[in-house]
Amino acid sequence: DMFRNVEPRWVEWMKLFLAIIPFPEISAARSMAMVARIAPGEELRTGFTMQMIDEFRHSTIQMNLKKWYMENYIDPAGFDITEEAFGKCYATTIGRQFAEGFITGDTMTAFTNTLFVAMPSEAARNGDYALPTVFLSVQSDESRHIGNGHSLLMAALKEPENHLLLERDLRYAFWQNHAIVDAAIGTFIEYGTTNRDKNKESYAEMWHRWIYEDYYRTYMLPLEKYGIKVHHDDVQAAWERITKKNYVHKVGQFFAVGWPVNFWRIEAQTDKDFEWFEHKYPGWYAEFGDFWKWYAKLSHKGEKVLLFNSDVGYVYPHRCWSCLVPCLIREDMVVG
């Protein structure tokens, strides 16, 4: 019986994850319906039509997965209000604005391995075998969808007047993916797990393998020979935000601070977690250790329930007007 063995820490984060992910899928379906009408050639139009059907399937099975969790997990609170919370919660509105961009007709390229491969792997480590069953089925479609997007991209490259538009869109899409997908999936994987095997990859290591090596080096770089300018500095900046500026960890901290208005619970990190984070991200404990110790104290009887506390000096951040993710790397903020 999976629900007798699954880690509660993991399932709590699924309340947020499954509140968001069906909407990008259904938005992608609407996008593909538009692209299928304008794509050059019968083969591409057929491909995007089939992709539209795939995206409907993805959204449907993910909604049903959420319902299955709600019906079987010992604490369904949170799963039952995800649709109501979707447009109101400070966290889900980030996913909403991200997915609404799909409706414009942008084609899919890549960046899905961290979502549809890394998430199921971590789920299995935490005793959740339902998520891998559903999401690995989705990922098998994604490889075909990437082919659709790449084929349409190659067709658009034939016209030189498209180059500046493609450069702008690729640059914007990469940064949106980094700012939102890395924030969400990185947090789910790093802070939703209880598995602290030091031999497994951290999110930063996964990012280097799947985003830097696969997406950037094998997908984006070859576009330069067709006349597309690739913004290498953006890729480097994203990598440094993850490895040097602790972007994912600051997102996890931000979600924890918002606990009174969350519809999911966030467990405090333990000494075992501290040791793993320090092993994978040297210097983590010095920056985040005191915060998580303070957070753990909130559950003790007699503690005051405070959103912010002078002991840790956390100041609520402003939101980025583009991605809606809070400006957590405060030294990068430009005030003017």
Coordinates of C-alpha atoms in Angstrom, one line a residue:
D1 CA 0.0 0.0 0.0
M2 CA 1.8 3.1 -1.3
F3 CA 0.1 5.5 1.1
R4 CA 1.2 3.6 4.1
N5 CA 4.9 4.1 3.1
V6 CA 5.1 7.3 1.1
E7 CA 6.9 10.2 2.9
P8 CA 4.4 12.9 4.1
R9 CA 7.0 15.6 3.3
W10 CA 6.9 14.6 -0.3
V11 CA 3.1 14.4 -0.6
E12 CA 2.6 17.8 0.9
W13 CA 4.7 19.4 -1.9
M14 CA 2.6 17.5 -4.4
K15 CA -0.4 19.6 -3.3
L16 CA 1.3 22.6 -4.8
F17 CA 2.9 20.9 -7.7
L18 CA -0.4 19.2 -8.9
A19 CA -2.2 22.5 -8.4
I20 CA -0.1 24.1 -11.1
I21 CA 1.1 21.5 -13.6
P22 CA -2.3 20.7 -15.3
F23 CA -2.7 24.3 -16.4
P24 CA 0.5 24.6 -18.4
E25 CA -0.6 21.3 -20.1
I26 CA -4.0 22.6 -21.1
S27 CA -2.6 25.9 -22.2
A28 CA -0.1 24.0 -24.4
A29 CA -3.0 22.2 -26.0
R30 CA -4.7 25.5 -26.9
S31 CA -1.4 26.7 -28.2
M32 CA -0.9 23.7 -30.4
A33 CA -4.4 24.1 -31.8
M34 CA -3.3 27.5 -33.2
V35 CA 0.1 26.4 -34.4
A36 CA -1.4 23.4 -36.2
R37 CA -3.4 25.8 -38.4
I38 CA -0.4 27.9 -39.4
A39 CA 2.6 25.5 -39.5
P40 CA 4.0 25.0 -43.0
G41 CA 3.5 21.5 -44.5
E42 CA 1.0 18.8 -43.8
E43 CA 3.6 16.8 -41.7
L44 CA 4.0 19.6 -39.2
R45 CA 0.3 20.4 -39.0
T46 CA -0.4 16.7 -38.3
G47 CA 2.4 16.6 -35.7
F48 CA 1.0 19.6 -33.9
T49 CA -2.5 18.3 -34.0
M50 CA -1.4 15.1 -32.4
Q51 CA 0.6 17.1 -29.9
M52 CA -2.6 19.0 -29.0
I53 CA -4.3 15.7 -28.2
D54 CA -1.3 14.7 -26.1
E55 CA -1.5 17.8 -24.1
F56 CA -5.2 17.3 -23.4
R57 CA -4.2 13.8 -22.2
H58 CA -1.5 15.1 -19.9
S59 CA -3.7 17.6 -18.3
T60 CA -6.5 15.0 -17.7
I61 CA -4.3 12.3 -16.2
Q62 CA -2.6 14.9 -13.9
M63 CA -6.0 16.1 -12.7
N64 CA -7.0 12.5 -12.1
L65 CA -3.7 11.9 -10.3
K66 CA -4.5 14.8 -8.0
K67 CA -8.0 13.4 -7.3
W68 CA -6.5 10.0 -6.6
Y69 CA -4.1 11.5 -4.0
M70 CA -7.0 13.4 -2.4
E71 CA -9.2 10.2 -2.2
N72 CA -6.5 8.0 -0.7
Y73 CA -4.0 10.1 1.3
I74 CA -4.5 10.3 5.0
D75 CA -4.5 14.1 4.9
P76 CA -6.3 15.3 1.7
A77 CA -6.6 18.9 2.9
G78 CA -5.0 21.1 0.2
F79 CA -5.7 18.7 -2.7
D80 CA -9.4 19.6 -2.4
I81 CA -8.9 23.4 -2.9
T82 CA -6.2 23.6 -5.6
E83 CA -8.6 24.9 -8.3
E84 CA -9.9 27.6 -6.0
A85 CA -6.4 28.5 -4.8
F86 CA -4.9 28.5 -8.3
G87 CA -5.7 32.1 -9.2
K88 CA -5.3 33.5 -5.7
C89 CA -2.3 31.9 -3.9
Y90 CA 0.9 33.8 -4.1
A91 CA 2.7 30.7 -5.3
T92 CA 0.3 29.3 -7.9
T93 CA -0.1 32.7 -9.6
I94 CA 3.5 32.3 -10.7
G95 CA 2.6 29.1 -12.5
R96 CA -0.5 30.7 -13.9
Q97 CA 1.3 33.6 -15.6
F98 CA 3.9 31.2 -16.9
A99 CA 1.3 28.9 -18.4
E100 CA -0.8 31.7 -19.9
G101 CA 2.2 32.6 -22.1
F102 CA 1.7 29.2 -23.8
I103 CA -1.6 30.4 -25.3
T104 CA 0.3 32.8 -27.6
G105 CA 1.3 29.9 -29.9
D106 CA 5.0 29.5 -28.9
T107 CA 6.3 26.1 -29.8
M108 CA 8.0 23.7 -27.3
T109 CA 11.7 23.2 -27.5
A110 CA 13.3 21.6 -24.4
F111 CA 13.8 22.1 -20.7
T112 CA 11.5 19.2 -19.7
N113 CA 13.9 16.6 -18.3
T114 CA 14.2 18.3 -14.9
L115 CA 10.4 18.2 -14.7
F116 CA 9.4 14.9 -16.2
V117 CA 12.5 12.8 -15.4
A118 CA 13.9 14.3 -12.2
M119 CA 10.6 14.6 -10.4
P120 CA 9.5 11.0 -11.0
S121 CA 12.9 9.8 -9.8
E122 CA 12.7 11.7 -6.6
A123 CA 9.1 10.6 -6.1
A124 CA 10.1 7.0 -6.3
R125 CA 12.9 7.6 -3.7
N126 CA 10.2 8.9 -1.3
G127 CA 7.8 5.9 -1.8
D128 CA 5.6 7.6 -4.4
Y129 CA 5.1 5.3 -7.4
A130 CA 2.0 7.0 -8.8
L131 CA 3.8 10.1 -10.0
P132 CA 6.4 8.2 -12.0
T133 CA 3.7 6.1 -13.6
V134 CA 2.0 9.2 -14.9
F135 CA 4.9 11.5 -15.6
L136 CA 7.2 9.1 -17.4
S137 CA 4.2 8.5 -19.7
V138 CA 4.2 12.2 -20.3
Q139 CA 7.9 12.4 -20.9
S140 CA 7.8 9.9 -23.7
D141 CA 5.5 12.3 -25.5
E142 CA 7.8 15.3 -24.8
S143 CA 10.6 13.9 -26.9
R144 CA 8.3 13.9 -29.9
H145 CA 7.0 17.4 -29.0
I146 CA 10.6 18.7 -28.9
G147 CA 10.9 17.4 -32.4
N148 CA 7.8 19.3 -33.5
G149 CA 9.2 22.5 -32.1
H150 CA 12.6 22.0 -33.6
S151 CA 11.2 21.3 -37.0
L152 CA 9.1 24.5 -36.9
L153 CA 12.1 26.5 -35.7
M154 CA 14.1 25.2 -38.6
A155 CA 11.3 26.2 -41.0
A156 CA 11.2 29.7 -39.5
L157 CA 15.0 30.1 -39.8
K158 CA 14.7 30.0 -43.6
E159 CA 13.4 33.6 -43.6
P160 CA 16.1 36.1 -42.4
E161 CA 13.5 38.5 -41.2
N162 CA 12.5 36.0 -38.5
H163 CA 16.0 35.9 -36.9
L164 CA 15.6 38.8 -34.6
L165 CA 12.2 37.7 -33.5
L166 CA 13.5 34.2 -32.8
E167 CA 16.5 35.5 -30.9
R168 CA 14.2 37.6 -28.7
D169 CA 11.8 34.7 -28.1
L170 CA 14.5 32.2 -27.3
R171 CA 16.2 34.5 -24.9
Y172 CA 12.9 35.4 -23.2
A173 CA 11.8 31.7 -23.0
F174 CA 15.1 30.6 -21.6
W175 CA 15.0 33.1 -18.8
Q176 CA 11.3 32.4 -18.0
N177 CA 12.1 28.7 -17.8
H178 CA 15.1 29.3 -15.5
A179 CA 13.2 31.8 -13.3
I180 CA 10.1 29.7 -12.9
V181 CA 10.8 26.0 -13.7
D182 CA 14.1 26.0 -11.7
A183 CA 12.5 27.8 -8.8
A184 CA 9.6 25.3 -8.6
I185 CA 11.2 22.0 -9.6
G186 CA 14.4 22.7 -7.8
T187 CA 12.5 23.4 -4.6
F188 CA 10.3 20.3 -4.9
I189 CA 13.3 18.0 -5.5
E190 CA 15.6 19.5 -2.9
Y191 CA 13.2 20.3 -0.1
G192 CA 10.4 17.8 -0.7
T193 CA 12.6 14.7 -0.3
T194 CA 13.8 12.8 2.7
N195 CA 16.3 10.8 0.7
R196 CA 19.7 12.2 1.5
D197 CA 22.0 9.8 -0.4
K198 CA 25.1 11.8 -1.0
N199 CA 25.8 9.9 -4.2
K200 CA 22.6 11.1 -5.9
E201 CA 22.7 14.3 -8.0
S202 CA 21.7 17.6 -6.5
Y203 CA 19.4 19.8 -8.6
A204 CA 22.5 21.9 -9.6
E205 CA 24.1 18.7 -10.9
M206 CA 21.0 17.7 -12.8
W207 CA 20.8 21.2 -14.3
H208 CA 24.4 21.0 -15.6
R209 CA 23.7 17.7 -17.2
W210 CA 20.3 18.3 -18.7
I211 CA 20.1 22.1 -19.3
Y212 CA 23.7 23.1 -19.8
E213 CA 25.0 20.1 -21.6
D214 CA 21.9 18.9 -23.4
Y215 CA 19.8 22.0 -24.0
Y216 CA 22.4 24.7 -24.3
R217 CA 25.3 22.9 -25.9
T218 CA 23.4 20.5 -28.2
Y219 CA 20.3 22.5 -28.9
M220 CA 20.9 26.2 -28.6
L221 CA 24.6 26.5 -29.7
P222 CA 24.0 24.8 -33.2
L223 CA 21.5 27.6 -34.0
E224 CA 24.4 30.0 -34.3
K225 CA 25.4 28.5 -37.6
Y226 CA 22.0 29.5 -39.0
G227 CA 22.6 33.1 -38.0
I228 CA 20.8 33.1 -34.6
K229 CA 22.6 34.9 -31.8
V230 CA 22.6 32.8 -28.7
H231 CA 22.9 34.8 -25.4
H232 CA 25.6 32.8 -23.7
D233 CA 25.7 35.3 -20.8
D234 CA 22.1 34.4 -19.8
V235 CA 23.0 30.7 -19.5
Q236 CA 26.0 31.5 -17.4
A237 CA 24.0 33.9 -15.2
A238 CA 21.4 31.2 -14.6
W239 CA 24.1 28.7 -13.7
E240 CA 25.7 31.1 -11.3
R241 CA 22.3 31.9 -9.7
I242 CA 21.8 28.2 -9.0
T243 CA 25.3 27.4 -7.8
K244 CA 26.7 30.6 -6.3
K245 CA 23.7 32.7 -5.4
N246 CA 21.6 29.9 -3.9
Y247 CA 18.5 30.7 -6.0
V248 CA 16.7 27.4 -5.4
H249 CA 17.4 27.6 -1.6
K250 CA 16.1 31.1 -1.4
V251 CA 12.9 30.0 -3.1
G252 CA 12.5 27.2 -0.6
Q253 CA 13.0 29.7 2.2
F254 CA 10.5 32.1 0.7
F255 CA 7.8 29.4 0.5
A256 CA 8.5 28.4 4.1
V257 CA 8.1 32.0 5.3
G258 CA 4.7 32.1 3.7
W259 CA 3.4 29.0 5.6
P260 CA 0.4 30.7 7.2
V261 CA -1.2 31.2 3.8
N262 CA -0.1 28.0 2.1
F263 CA -2.5 25.2 1.4
W264 CA 0.3 22.7 1.8
R265 CA 2.6 22.0 4.8
I266 CA 6.4 22.5 4.7
E267 CA 8.5 20.4 7.0
A268 CA 11.4 21.9 8.8
Q269 CA 14.8 20.7 7.6
T270 CA 16.7 18.4 10.0
D271 CA 20.3 17.8 10.9
K272 CA 20.4 15.0 8.2
D273 CA 19.2 17.6 5.6
F274 CA 21.7 20.1 6.8
E275 CA 24.6 17.7 6.3
W276 CA 23.4 16.8 2.8
F277 CA 22.9 20.4 1.7
E278 CA 26.4 21.4 3.1
H279 CA 27.9 18.5 1.2
K280 CA 26.3 19.4 -2.1
Y281 CA 26.3 23.2 -1.7
P282 CA 29.3 24.2 0.5
G283 CA 28.3 27.3 2.6
W284 CA 24.6 26.4 2.7
Y285 CA 24.5 26.0 6.5
A286 CA 26.1 29.4 7.2
E287 CA 23.4 31.1 5.1
F288 CA 20.3 29.0 5.8
G289 CA 21.0 26.9 8.9
D290 CA 19.7 29.4 11.5
F291 CA 16.6 30.1 9.4
W292 CA 15.6 26.4 9.3
K293 CA 16.3 26.0 13.1
W294 CA 14.0 29.0 13.7
Y295 CA 11.4 27.6 11.4
A296 CA 11.5 24.2 13.3
K297 CA 10.9 26.1 16.6
L298 CA 7.5 27.4 15.3
S299 CA 5.9 24.0 15.9
H300 CA 6.9 23.9 19.6
K301 CA 4.2 24.7 22.2
G302 CA 4.4 28.2 23.4
E303 CA 6.1 29.6 20.4
K304 CA 4.6 32.7 18.9
V305 CA 3.3 32.3 15.4
L306 CA 5.1 34.9 13.5
L307 CA 5.5 35.4 9.7
F308 CA 8.8 37.2 10.2
N309 CA 11.1 37.1 13.1
S310 CA 14.0 39.3 14.2
D311 CA 16.0 36.3 15.0
V312 CA 16.6 35.6 11.3
G313 CA 16.0 39.0 9.9
Y314 CA 14.0 37.9 6.9
V315 CA 12.6 40.8 4.8
Y316 CA 9.7 40.0 2.4
P317 CA 11.0 40.6 -1.2
H318 CA 9.5 42.5 -4.1
R319 CA 8.1 40.5 -7.0
C320 CA 9.6 40.5 -10.5
W321 CA 7.1 42.1 -12.9
S322 CA 8.1 39.6 -15.7
C323 CA 8.1 36.2 -14.1
L324 CA 6.3 37.0 -10.8
V325 CA 8.9 35.1 -8.8
P326 CA 10.1 37.3 -5.9
C327 CA 13.4 39.1 -6.3
L328 CA 15.2 36.7 -3.9
I329 CA 18.7 37.5 -5.1
R330 CA 18.6 40.9 -3.6
E331 CA 22.0 42.1 -4.7
D332 CA 20.8 41.8 -8.3
M333 CA 17.9 44.2 -7.9
V334 CA 18.1 47.5 -9.8
V335 CA 16.3 50.3 -8.1
G336 CA 15.6 53.4 -10.1

